[in-house]
C-alpha cells in the first residue's frame, strides 16, 4: 500500500473515531465493564402500552434523528428515517398494529458535533446519550419481560441506536435474551469484521458484496451466541460508522451512512430485511438474506470450494494476497504458522537482499499458514515443498493428468526434485508465494514449467480435536481401531503434524525399545495411532481420555478469587479460564516455570489442569509448593517462555554460547525445546547460512546456536538474555519505569506478552496510533512494535518524543499480528 493511500485510510479512520467518540465503552471487551451515567426518573415508562400484545418492537433512532425538544412517542413515525423505514416494511409484511406495539426508545439520540465532544473521558453529550439509551433499553426489556411474559420482543437500531441495542444485549441475562424474537442492527459501530452467520454486507452502488467489512469504528464485536441466530447486522461497505476502513473518502463514507432508507443497486433492502424481521418475530425462522460465500473474493475470482476446509485455506491465502504480503525466502517457518522475516537466498542474493527486513512467506511457509488457519492447527509443521508433497492425502495426481481432476484447495507442485508448491484455485489459476522481491500473487497454472503433480489433503479440519502433536518415524500406520490387527486407514510416510481428539489405553505396542498401551484418536484421519509414535509423554499432556475422564493424577483445592488458568505456565498468556471462587481441580502434572508472588509467598511451580487445558500457579493451589504425589510434566523443570523445534541430527548444545565450550546434551534428531532468552555471541555457519545468535535452553542448562532452531535468525518473541543481547535492525530505545507491559496489540485491553521489571534497551520496528495511555501526567496514543518480544508498548514508556524520531509508521496489520512497515 502506498504511503499516501495509507495516510488517507488512517485519516478516515481517525475521523470516524471522532464521529463516534472512541471512548472506554468502545474499547471495553464487553459492555459489562462500563460505568453508565445515571438515568433520570425512568422517562421510558410513560410510553409503554397498557395492555400486553403478541409483539412489542423497540426502535432506537440514530444520532440527531429526533431532538430532545421533540421526544419520541409511540408509533413508527417517531423512530427516525432509517429504523422507521425498515420497521414500516416489517409492518407491511405482517407486524400490523393489531398484533404489534411499536415503541420508540425516548432517549436523546444526541446529534454528533464538536460541541458534544468536550473530552475523551466519557463526558461528551453523545456518550452520555448513548450510555443512557443503553440503560433505558435494558430497563424497558426487563419491564416488558416481567409485565408481559408471553409477548415476543423485537429490537431495531440504526447507527447510535444500533450501538445502544448491541450494548444493551450484552447486559441482558440469557433468560432475558430468550424473550427477544428478532434483532436488526443497521450501521452498527460494533459491526463484526469479515463474514459471520448473521451479517449482511452490500456495495453502495451495486448491491453486491464484492468485498467485506473490516469492522465498525468502535471495534468489531460479535453478539452473544444465543442471540446471533435471531439477529441481522446490515452494513454498506465503506460506511464511515460500520466499515470506516473500507471508505474511499470521508465525504463518500458520510454519504453512505445516511443512505440506508434507499439503497443499494437494484435491491431494496428495506423490503428484504423488514420482511425477515417480521417472519422472525412471528416465529418463522430462516436463513438471513446473506450473500453466497466466495472464498476467492480477495483474489478477484469466484471459487467454489469442494468442502469447508479447502474453502477456508483458499480464503486465508487470498486474504494475504489482498494485504500485499511479501514473498520472503524462508518466511513462514517460525515456531507457529504465520509471516516471519526471511533470509538472503545465496542462489539469488540480489533479489533477496531485502528479505531479512520483510515479513512474509516462501512457498511452503505460505501453504502451511493457509491450511493451518483452515483447520485450526499446524497441519504441516516445518516442511519444505518436497516434504509437503508427502503429506497424508485422500488423492494424489500425476503430472500426466494435468489440471482436469484438480479442485480448489489442492496443493500443486513443480520441479524435479520438487522445489515449489502453490494452492490451486480452479479455472487454471493458482495462488502462490512465487519469488523474492514480489508480493503474494494469483498466477496462471501454466506459468510454471516442470509440473510434478498434486495432492488433496486428507485433513478436513472437522474433528474438533483438542491438541496439536507431531509423529516421528516413517511409514506409521493409522488404524480403524486401537489395535495392530485392525485395518490401516492411512499411512504417514514421515513425521507429521496431527490433531489428537482423545486417548485411551488399549493394545500394547513396542518400538525402539519402548512399550506403551496408550492410543490417540485422530479425527481428521478417522483412525487411531499408538502414542509410541507421537512425540511427548506416554500419556499425552492436555489430551482428555476418550471415556470422558480427566486423566488427572489427583484433585486439589484452589484458594482466592479471580485465579487465572493460562495456556502456558506463564502470566503472559491470555487466560483460558478464571475461577471466581475456590475450586476443586484435577491436576495431571506440575513443572517449574515463571515465578509468581502472592500474599507474601513466592513459588515457581505450576500445575497442569487437564479439564481446562491450561496451567495455574501452585501458589493458588492448597498444599506445599511442590504438590505431593503429582509427577513432573515429562520431567521438565525449565523456566523458559517459549517452545521451539530444532532441525538436523547430531546437534550439539554447549555450556557457553561458543562452539569451543564443553558439550551439553546432543540432540539425535529434531527436538522440541524450551527457550528462556537469546543473545548475540560466536558466529556459526551451517548449510550455507551464517548466524551469531544463541539461545539458552533452561531444561538442559545449555546453549544452542539459533542456526539449528527453526525460525528467523533472531527468534520472534524471545527476549535478550539480561543485558548481554545487542540490538539489531533499527536503533535501540530506552524504556523507563517498572512493571511495564508489552501488549499483544496497541491497547491495554489486550493480553500482555512480556513485562519489564525495570528500564531496558529495546529494538523498535515501527510505530502506530492506538489506545491513549496516561502516565506521570502525560497522555500519548502512539505505540511501538518490539519485534524481539512480539508485541506493542506505549511510546509513553519510551524515552524521546511522543512520535519517535527516525522510526517508520507501521503499515497494514491485524490485531495480534506483527505489522508490516511503510
mmCIF file of N, CA and C in Angstrom, residues 34-131:
data_model
loop_
_atom_site.group_PDB
_atom_site.id
_atom_site.type_symbol
_atom_site.label_atom_id
_atom_site.label_comp_id
_atom_site.label_asym_id
_atom_site.label_seq_id
_atom_site.Cartn_x
_atom_site.Cartn_y
_atom_site.Cartn_z
ATOM 1 N N UNK A 34 -18.582 -1.332 31.664
ATOM 2 C CA UNK A 34 -18.793 0.106 31.545
ATOM 3 C C UNK A 34 -19.535 0.641 32.767
ATOM 4 N N UNK A 35 -19.112 1.801 33.238
ATOM 5 C CA UNK A 35 -19.863 2.514 34.263
ATOM 6 C C UNK A 35 -20.781 3.500 33.553
ATOM 7 N N UNK A 36 -22.092 3.259 33.626
ATOM 8 C CA UNK A 36 -23.043 4.105 32.922
ATOM 9 C C UNK A 36 -23.400 5.324 33.750
ATOM 10 N N UNK A 37 -23.804 6.366 33.030
ATOM 11 C CA UNK A 37 -24.267 7.569 33.702
ATOM 12 C C UNK A 37 -25.671 7.333 34.268
ATOM 13 N N UNK A 38 -26.027 8.029 35.348
ATOM 14 C CA UNK A 38 -27.359 7.817 35.935
ATOM 15 C C UNK A 38 -28.480 8.145 34.954
ATOM 16 N N UNK A 39 -29.580 7.467 35.112
ATOM 17 C CA UNK A 39 -30.750 7.674 34.262
ATOM 18 C C UNK A 39 -31.790 8.468 35.049
ATOM 19 N N UNK A 40 -32.354 9.463 34.417
ATOM 20 C CA UNK A 40 -33.319 10.321 35.091
ATOM 21 C C UNK A 40 -34.705 9.689 35.129
ATOM 22 N N UNK A 41 -35.223 9.377 36.289
ATOM 23 C CA UNK A 41 -36.639 9.128 36.576
ATOM 24 C C UNK A 41 -37.392 8.334 35.524
ATOM 25 N N UNK A 42 -36.728 7.362 34.918
ATOM 26 C CA UNK A 42 -37.409 6.427 34.025
ATOM 27 C C UNK A 42 -38.376 7.094 33.055
ATOM 28 N N UNK A 43 -37.918 7.953 32.146
ATOM 29 C CA UNK A 43 -38.833 8.574 31.185
ATOM 30 C C UNK A 43 -39.441 7.562 30.226
ATOM 31 N N UNK A 44 -38.827 6.395 30.095
ATOM 32 C CA UNK A 44 -39.344 5.380 29.191
ATOM 33 C C UNK A 44 -40.697 4.839 29.632
ATOM 34 N N UNK A 45 -40.999 4.903 30.929
ATOM 35 C CA UNK A 45 -42.221 4.276 31.427
ATOM 36 C C UNK A 45 -43.473 4.941 30.885
ATOM 37 N N UNK A 46 -43.376 6.241 30.496
ATOM 38 C CA UNK A 46 -44.561 6.975 30.072
ATOM 39 C C UNK A 46 -45.184 6.400 28.804
ATOM 40 N N UNK A 47 -44.370 5.830 27.917
ATOM 41 C CA UNK A 47 -44.907 5.411 26.635
ATOM 42 C C UNK A 47 -45.195 3.935 26.516
ATOM 43 N N UNK A 48 -45.016 3.148 27.569
ATOM 44 C CA UNK A 48 -45.251 1.704 27.466
ATOM 45 C C UNK A 48 -46.741 1.417 27.318
ATOM 46 N N UNK A 49 -47.089 0.381 26.552
ATOM 47 C CA UNK A 49 -48.511 0.060 26.352
ATOM 48 C C UNK A 49 -49.170 -0.391 27.660
ATOM 49 N N UNK A 50 -50.448 -0.117 27.773
ATOM 50 C CA UNK A 50 -51.175 -0.501 28.983
ATOM 51 C C UNK A 50 -51.509 -1.980 29.001
ATOM 52 N N UNK A 51 -51.632 -2.587 27.801
ATOM 53 C CA UNK A 51 -52.019 -3.987 27.715
ATOM 54 C C UNK A 51 -50.961 -4.771 26.930
ATOM 55 N N UNK A 52 -50.880 -6.049 27.214
ATOM 56 C CA UNK A 52 -49.905 -6.903 26.532
ATOM 57 C C UNK A 52 -50.418 -7.294 25.157
ATOM 58 N N UNK A 53 -49.507 -7.342 24.197
ATOM 59 C CA UNK A 53 -49.836 -7.724 22.831
ATOM 60 C C UNK A 53 -48.953 -8.912 22.436
ATOM 61 N N UNK A 54 -49.168 -9.412 21.216
ATOM 62 C CA UNK A 54 -48.355 -10.541 20.747
ATOM 63 C C UNK A 54 -46.896 -10.138 20.597
ATOM 64 N N UNK A 55 -46.668 -8.955 20.019
ATOM 65 C CA UNK A 55 -45.308 -8.484 19.765
ATOM 66 C C UNK A 55 -45.101 -7.087 20.335
ATOM 67 N N UNK A 56 -43.892 -6.824 20.770
ATOM 68 C CA UNK A 56 -43.515 -5.499 21.242
ATOM 69 C C UNK A 56 -42.170 -5.169 20.587
ATOM 70 N N UNK A 57 -42.168 -4.185 19.666
ATOM 71 C CA UNK A 57 -40.978 -3.852 18.890
ATOM 72 C C UNK A 57 -40.439 -2.497 19.346
ATOM 73 N N UNK A 58 -39.155 -2.464 19.691
ATOM 74 C CA UNK A 58 -38.492 -1.242 20.146
ATOM 75 C C UNK A 58 -37.591 -0.732 19.033
ATOM 76 N N UNK A 59 -37.820 0.490 18.581
ATOM 77 C CA UNK A 59 -36.970 1.123 17.585
ATOM 78 C C UNK A 59 -36.087 2.170 18.246
ATOM 79 N N UNK A 60 -34.795 2.153 17.903
ATOM 80 C CA UNK A 60 -33.843 3.069 18.540
ATOM 81 C C UNK A 60 -33.204 3.926 17.451
ATOM 82 N N UNK A 61 -33.457 5.244 17.536
ATOM 83 C CA UNK A 61 -33.051 6.184 16.490
ATOM 84 C C UNK A 61 -31.546 6.384 16.441
ATOM 85 N N UNK A 62 -31.090 6.891 15.287
ATOM 86 C CA UNK A 62 -29.700 7.266 15.127
ATOM 87 C C UNK A 62 -29.451 8.687 15.601
ATOM 88 N N UNK A 63 -28.195 9.084 15.597
ATOM 89 C CA UNK A 63 -27.795 10.406 16.118
ATOM 90 C C UNK A 63 -28.557 11.529 15.428
ATOM 91 N N UNK A 64 -29.213 12.373 16.226
ATOM 92 C CA UNK A 64 -29.862 13.572 15.715
ATOM 93 C C UNK A 64 -31.172 13.340 15.005
ATOM 94 N N UNK A 65 -31.705 12.114 14.995
ATOM 95 C CA UNK A 65 -32.949 11.858 14.257
ATOM 96 C C UNK A 65 -34.175 12.413 14.973
ATOM 97 N N UNK A 66 -34.066 12.706 16.237
ATOM 98 C CA UNK A 66 -35.074 13.493 16.947
ATOM 99 C C UNK A 66 -34.361 14.336 17.979
ATOM 100 N N UNK A 67 -34.801 15.549 18.174
ATOM 101 C CA UNK A 67 -34.159 16.402 19.161
ATOM 102 C C UNK A 67 -34.795 16.161 20.522
ATOM 103 N N UNK A 68 -34.103 16.519 21.624
ATOM 104 C CA UNK A 68 -34.685 16.341 22.959
ATOM 105 C C UNK A 68 -35.925 17.207 23.183
ATOM 106 N N UNK A 69 -36.080 18.273 22.370
ATOM 107 C CA UNK A 69 -37.281 19.099 22.498
ATOM 108 C C UNK A 69 -38.486 18.425 21.851
ATOM 109 N N UNK A 70 -38.255 17.415 21.035
ATOM 110 C CA UNK A 70 -39.357 16.695 20.390
ATOM 111 C C UNK A 70 -39.227 15.216 20.743
ATOM 112 N N UNK A 71 -39.537 14.834 21.976
ATOM 113 C CA UNK A 71 -39.315 13.445 22.394
ATOM 114 C C UNK A 71 -40.195 12.483 21.608
ATOM 115 N N UNK A 72 -39.724 11.258 21.541
ATOM 116 C CA UNK A 72 -40.443 10.249 20.770
ATOM 117 C C UNK A 72 -41.710 9.821 21.498
ATOM 118 N N UNK A 73 -42.733 9.539 20.677
ATOM 119 C CA UNK A 73 -43.980 8.988 21.183
ATOM 120 C C UNK A 73 -44.219 7.651 20.499
ATOM 121 N N UNK A 74 -45.119 6.824 21.019
ATOM 122 C CA UNK A 74 -45.363 5.530 20.384
ATOM 123 C C UNK A 74 -45.721 5.679 18.912
ATOM 124 N N UNK A 75 -45.243 4.730 18.109
ATOM 125 C CA UNK A 75 -45.574 4.724 16.690
ATOM 126 C C UNK A 75 -44.341 4.806 15.812
ATOM 127 N N UNK A 76 -44.478 4.308 14.582
ATOM 128 C CA UNK A 76 -43.377 4.270 13.638
ATOM 129 C C UNK A 76 -42.879 5.657 13.249
ATOM 130 N N UNK A 77 -43.745 6.656 13.282
ATOM 131 C CA UNK A 77 -43.349 7.984 12.828
ATOM 132 C C UNK A 77 -42.285 8.616 13.718
ATOM 133 N N UNK A 78 -42.034 8.061 14.880
ATOM 134 C CA UNK A 78 -41.097 8.661 15.823
ATOM 135 C C UNK A 78 -39.846 7.798 16.001
ATOM 136 N N UNK A 79 -39.563 6.948 15.007
ATOM 137 C CA UNK A 79 -38.388 6.078 15.090
ATOM 138 C C UNK A 79 -37.245 6.531 14.193
ATOM 139 N N UNK A 80 -37.393 7.680 13.528
ATOM 140 C CA UNK A 80 -36.334 8.160 12.657
ATOM 141 C C UNK A 80 -36.503 7.638 11.240
ATOM 142 N N UNK A 81 -35.805 8.271 10.310
ATOM 143 C CA UNK A 81 -35.955 7.939 8.898
ATOM 144 C C UNK A 81 -35.465 6.543 8.563
ATOM 145 N N UNK A 82 -34.435 6.060 9.247
ATOM 146 C CA UNK A 82 -33.835 4.778 8.851
ATOM 147 C C UNK A 82 -34.489 3.606 9.569
ATOM 148 N N UNK A 83 -34.457 3.594 10.891
ATOM 149 C CA UNK A 83 -35.100 2.500 11.610
ATOM 150 C C UNK A 83 -36.572 2.409 11.253
ATOM 151 N N UNK A 84 -37.228 3.570 11.151
ATOM 152 C CA UNK A 84 -38.649 3.575 10.805
ATOM 153 C C UNK A 84 -38.917 2.989 9.435
ATOM 154 N N UNK A 85 -38.008 3.227 8.453
ATOM 155 C CA UNK A 85 -38.216 2.716 7.096
ATOM 156 C C UNK A 85 -38.226 1.197 7.070
ATOM 157 N N UNK A 86 -37.341 0.553 7.829
ATOM 158 C CA UNK A 86 -37.272 -0.913 7.837
ATOM 159 C C UNK A 86 -38.438 -1.501 8.623
ATOM 160 N N UNK A 87 -38.787 -0.868 9.744
ATOM 161 C CA UNK A 87 -39.892 -1.408 10.532
ATOM 162 C C UNK A 87 -41.239 -1.174 9.851
ATOM 163 N N UNK A 88 -41.341 -0.143 9.003
ATOM 164 C CA UNK A 88 -42.579 0.027 8.241
ATOM 165 C C UNK A 88 -42.762 -1.145 7.279
ATOM 166 N N UNK A 89 -41.668 -1.621 6.684
ATOM 167 C CA UNK A 89 -41.753 -2.789 5.814
ATOM 168 C C UNK A 89 -42.082 -4.045 6.622
ATOM 169 N N UNK A 90 -41.586 -4.115 7.847
ATOM 170 C CA UNK A 90 -41.940 -5.240 8.708
ATOM 171 C C UNK A 90 -43.432 -5.213 9.039
ATOM 172 N N UNK A 91 -43.971 -4.013 9.226
ATOM 173 C CA UNK A 91 -45.406 -3.872 9.481
ATOM 174 C C UNK A 91 -46.212 -4.354 8.280
ATOM 175 N N UNK A 92 -45.778 -3.949 7.072
ATOM 176 C CA UNK A 92 -46.466 -4.384 5.852
ATOM 177 C C UNK A 92 -46.396 -5.898 5.715
ATOM 178 N N UNK A 93 -45.255 -6.504 6.156
ATOM 179 C CA UNK A 93 -45.044 -7.942 5.999
ATOM 180 C C UNK A 93 -45.754 -8.768 7.060
ATOM 181 N N UNK A 94 -46.494 -8.139 7.977
ATOM 182 C CA UNK A 94 -47.275 -8.945 8.909
ATOM 183 C C UNK A 94 -47.316 -8.453 10.333
ATOM 184 N N UNK A 95 -46.456 -7.494 10.715
ATOM 185 C CA UNK A 95 -46.491 -6.992 12.080
ATOM 186 C C UNK A 95 -47.450 -5.804 12.154
ATOM 187 N N UNK A 96 -48.723 -6.068 11.922
ATOM 188 C CA UNK A 96 -49.691 -4.971 11.903
ATOM 189 C C UNK A 96 -50.005 -4.536 13.326
ATOM 190 N N UNK A 97 -50.700 -3.402 13.437
ATOM 191 C CA UNK A 97 -50.939 -2.793 14.740
ATOM 192 C C UNK A 97 -51.877 -3.601 15.626
ATOM 193 N N UNK A 98 -52.596 -4.549 15.039
ATOM 194 C CA UNK A 98 -53.464 -5.385 15.858
ATOM 195 C C UNK A 98 -52.670 -6.407 16.668
ATOM 196 N N UNK A 99 -51.482 -6.755 16.186
ATOM 197 C CA UNK A 99 -50.672 -7.761 16.877
ATOM 198 C C UNK A 99 -49.394 -7.190 17.473
ATOM 199 N N UNK A 100 -49.070 -5.949 17.102
ATOM 200 C CA UNK A 100 -47.747 -5.426 17.446
ATOM 201 C C UNK A 100 -47.830 -3.994 17.974
ATOM 202 N N UNK A 101 -47.135 -3.743 19.084
ATOM 203 C CA UNK A 101 -46.944 -2.384 19.588
ATOM 204 C C UNK A 101 -45.551 -1.929 19.200
ATOM 205 N N UNK A 102 -45.453 -0.748 18.567
ATOM 206 C CA UNK A 102 -44.169 -0.175 18.174
ATOM 207 C C UNK A 102 -43.804 0.929 19.169
ATOM 208 N N UNK A 103 -42.617 0.798 19.747
ATOM 209 C CA UNK A 103 -42.204 1.690 20.832
ATOM 210 C C UNK A 103 -40.860 2.332 20.497
ATOM 211 N N UNK A 104 -40.826 3.648 20.221
ATOM 212 C CA UNK A 104 -39.548 4.328 20.017
ATOM 213 C C UNK A 104 -38.886 4.616 21.362
ATOM 214 N N UNK A 105 -37.654 4.188 21.545
ATOM 215 C CA UNK A 105 -36.959 4.468 22.794
ATOM 216 C C UNK A 105 -36.779 5.974 22.942
ATOM 217 N N UNK A 106 -37.265 6.585 24.031
ATOM 218 C CA UNK A 106 -37.248 8.051 24.147
ATOM 219 C C UNK A 106 -35.934 8.604 24.706
ATOM 220 N N UNK A 107 -34.820 8.069 24.282
ATOM 221 C CA UNK A 107 -33.548 8.644 24.732
ATOM 222 C C UNK A 107 -33.201 9.836 23.838
ATOM 223 N N UNK A 108 -32.163 10.579 24.178
ATOM 224 C CA UNK A 108 -31.875 11.831 23.485
ATOM 225 C C UNK A 108 -31.466 11.620 22.036
ATOM 226 N N UNK A 109 -30.697 10.555 21.743
ATOM 227 C CA UNK A 109 -30.140 10.344 20.402
ATOM 228 C C UNK A 109 -29.397 11.593 19.942
ATOM 229 N N UNK A 110 -28.511 12.075 20.797
ATOM 230 C CA UNK A 110 -27.826 13.346 20.552
ATOM 231 C C UNK A 110 -27.088 13.337 19.227
ATOM 232 N N UNK A 111 -27.244 14.431 18.487
ATOM 233 C CA UNK A 111 -26.502 14.573 17.243
ATOM 234 C C UNK A 111 -25.028 14.758 17.569
ATOM 235 N N UNK A 112 -24.181 14.258 16.643
ATOM 236 C CA UNK A 112 -22.768 14.476 16.873
ATOM 237 C C UNK A 112 -22.354 15.815 16.287
ATOM 238 N N UNK A 113 -21.657 16.596 17.080
ATOM 239 C CA UNK A 113 -20.908 17.745 16.588
ATOM 240 C C UNK A 113 -19.810 18.005 17.607
ATOM 241 N N UNK A 114 -18.875 18.874 17.282
ATOM 242 C CA UNK A 114 -17.728 19.064 18.151
ATOM 243 C C UNK A 114 -18.101 19.699 19.486
ATOM 244 N N UNK A 115 -19.262 20.372 19.552
ATOM 245 C CA UNK A 115 -19.714 20.900 20.840
ATOM 246 C C UNK A 115 -20.095 19.764 21.778
ATOM 247 N N UNK A 116 -20.517 18.617 21.189
ATOM 248 C CA UNK A 116 -20.914 17.473 22.002
ATOM 249 C C UNK A 116 -19.732 16.638 22.463
ATOM 250 N N UNK A 117 -18.534 16.946 21.978
ATOM 251 C CA UNK A 117 -17.357 16.156 22.311
ATOM 252 C C UNK A 117 -16.415 17.024 23.135
ATOM 253 N N UNK A 118 -16.701 17.159 24.436
ATOM 254 C CA UNK A 118 -15.941 18.088 25.267
ATOM 255 C C UNK A 118 -14.668 17.467 25.809
ATOM 256 N N UNK A 119 -14.563 16.136 25.813
ATOM 257 C CA UNK A 119 -13.339 15.487 26.290
ATOM 258 C C UNK A 119 -13.319 14.062 25.770
ATOM 259 N N UNK A 120 -12.206 13.393 26.033
ATOM 260 C CA UNK A 120 -12.089 11.981 25.617
ATOM 261 C C UNK A 120 -12.255 11.056 26.815
ATOM 262 N N UNK A 121 -12.904 11.484 27.863
ATOM 263 C CA UNK A 121 -13.009 10.665 29.059
ATOM 264 C C UNK A 121 -14.432 10.230 29.355
ATOM 265 N N UNK A 122 -15.347 10.425 28.441
ATOM 266 C CA UNK A 122 -16.716 9.993 28.678
ATOM 267 C C UNK A 122 -17.656 11.103 29.049
ATOM 268 N N UNK A 123 -17.211 12.377 28.998
ATOM 269 C CA UNK A 123 -18.053 13.495 29.414
ATOM 270 C C UNK A 123 -18.866 14.103 28.275
ATOM 271 N N UNK A 124 -18.732 13.589 27.076
ATOM 272 C CA UNK A 124 -19.414 14.220 25.953
ATOM 273 C C UNK A 124 -20.910 13.937 25.986
ATOM 274 N N UNK A 125 -21.655 14.830 25.397
ATOM 275 C CA UNK A 125 -23.116 14.677 25.347
ATOM 276 C C UNK A 125 -23.502 13.440 24.541
ATOM 277 N N UNK A 126 -22.736 13.175 23.461
ATOM 278 C CA UNK A 126 -23.030 11.999 22.634
ATOM 279 C C UNK A 126 -22.873 10.722 23.447
ATOM 280 N N UNK A 127 -21.781 10.632 24.220
ATOM 281 C CA UNK A 127 -21.535 9.422 25.001
ATOM 282 C C UNK A 127 -22.575 9.258 26.098
ATOM 283 N N UNK A 128 -22.950 10.376 26.755
ATOM 284 C CA UNK A 128 -23.996 10.293 27.765
ATOM 285 C C UNK A 128 -25.314 9.837 27.139
ATOM 286 N N UNK A 129 -25.603 10.334 25.936
ATOM 287 C CA UNK A 129 -26.817 9.928 25.232
ATOM 288 C C UNK A 129 -26.801 8.431 24.976
ATOM 289 N N UNK A 130 -25.687 7.937 24.427
ATOM 290 C CA UNK A 130 -25.580 6.506 24.130
ATOM 291 C C UNK A 130 -25.702 5.665 25.389
ATOM 292 N N UNK A 131 -24.951 6.017 26.445
ATOM 293 C CA UNK A 131 -24.958 5.221 27.665
ATOM 294 C C UNK A 131 -26.319 5.236 28.360
#
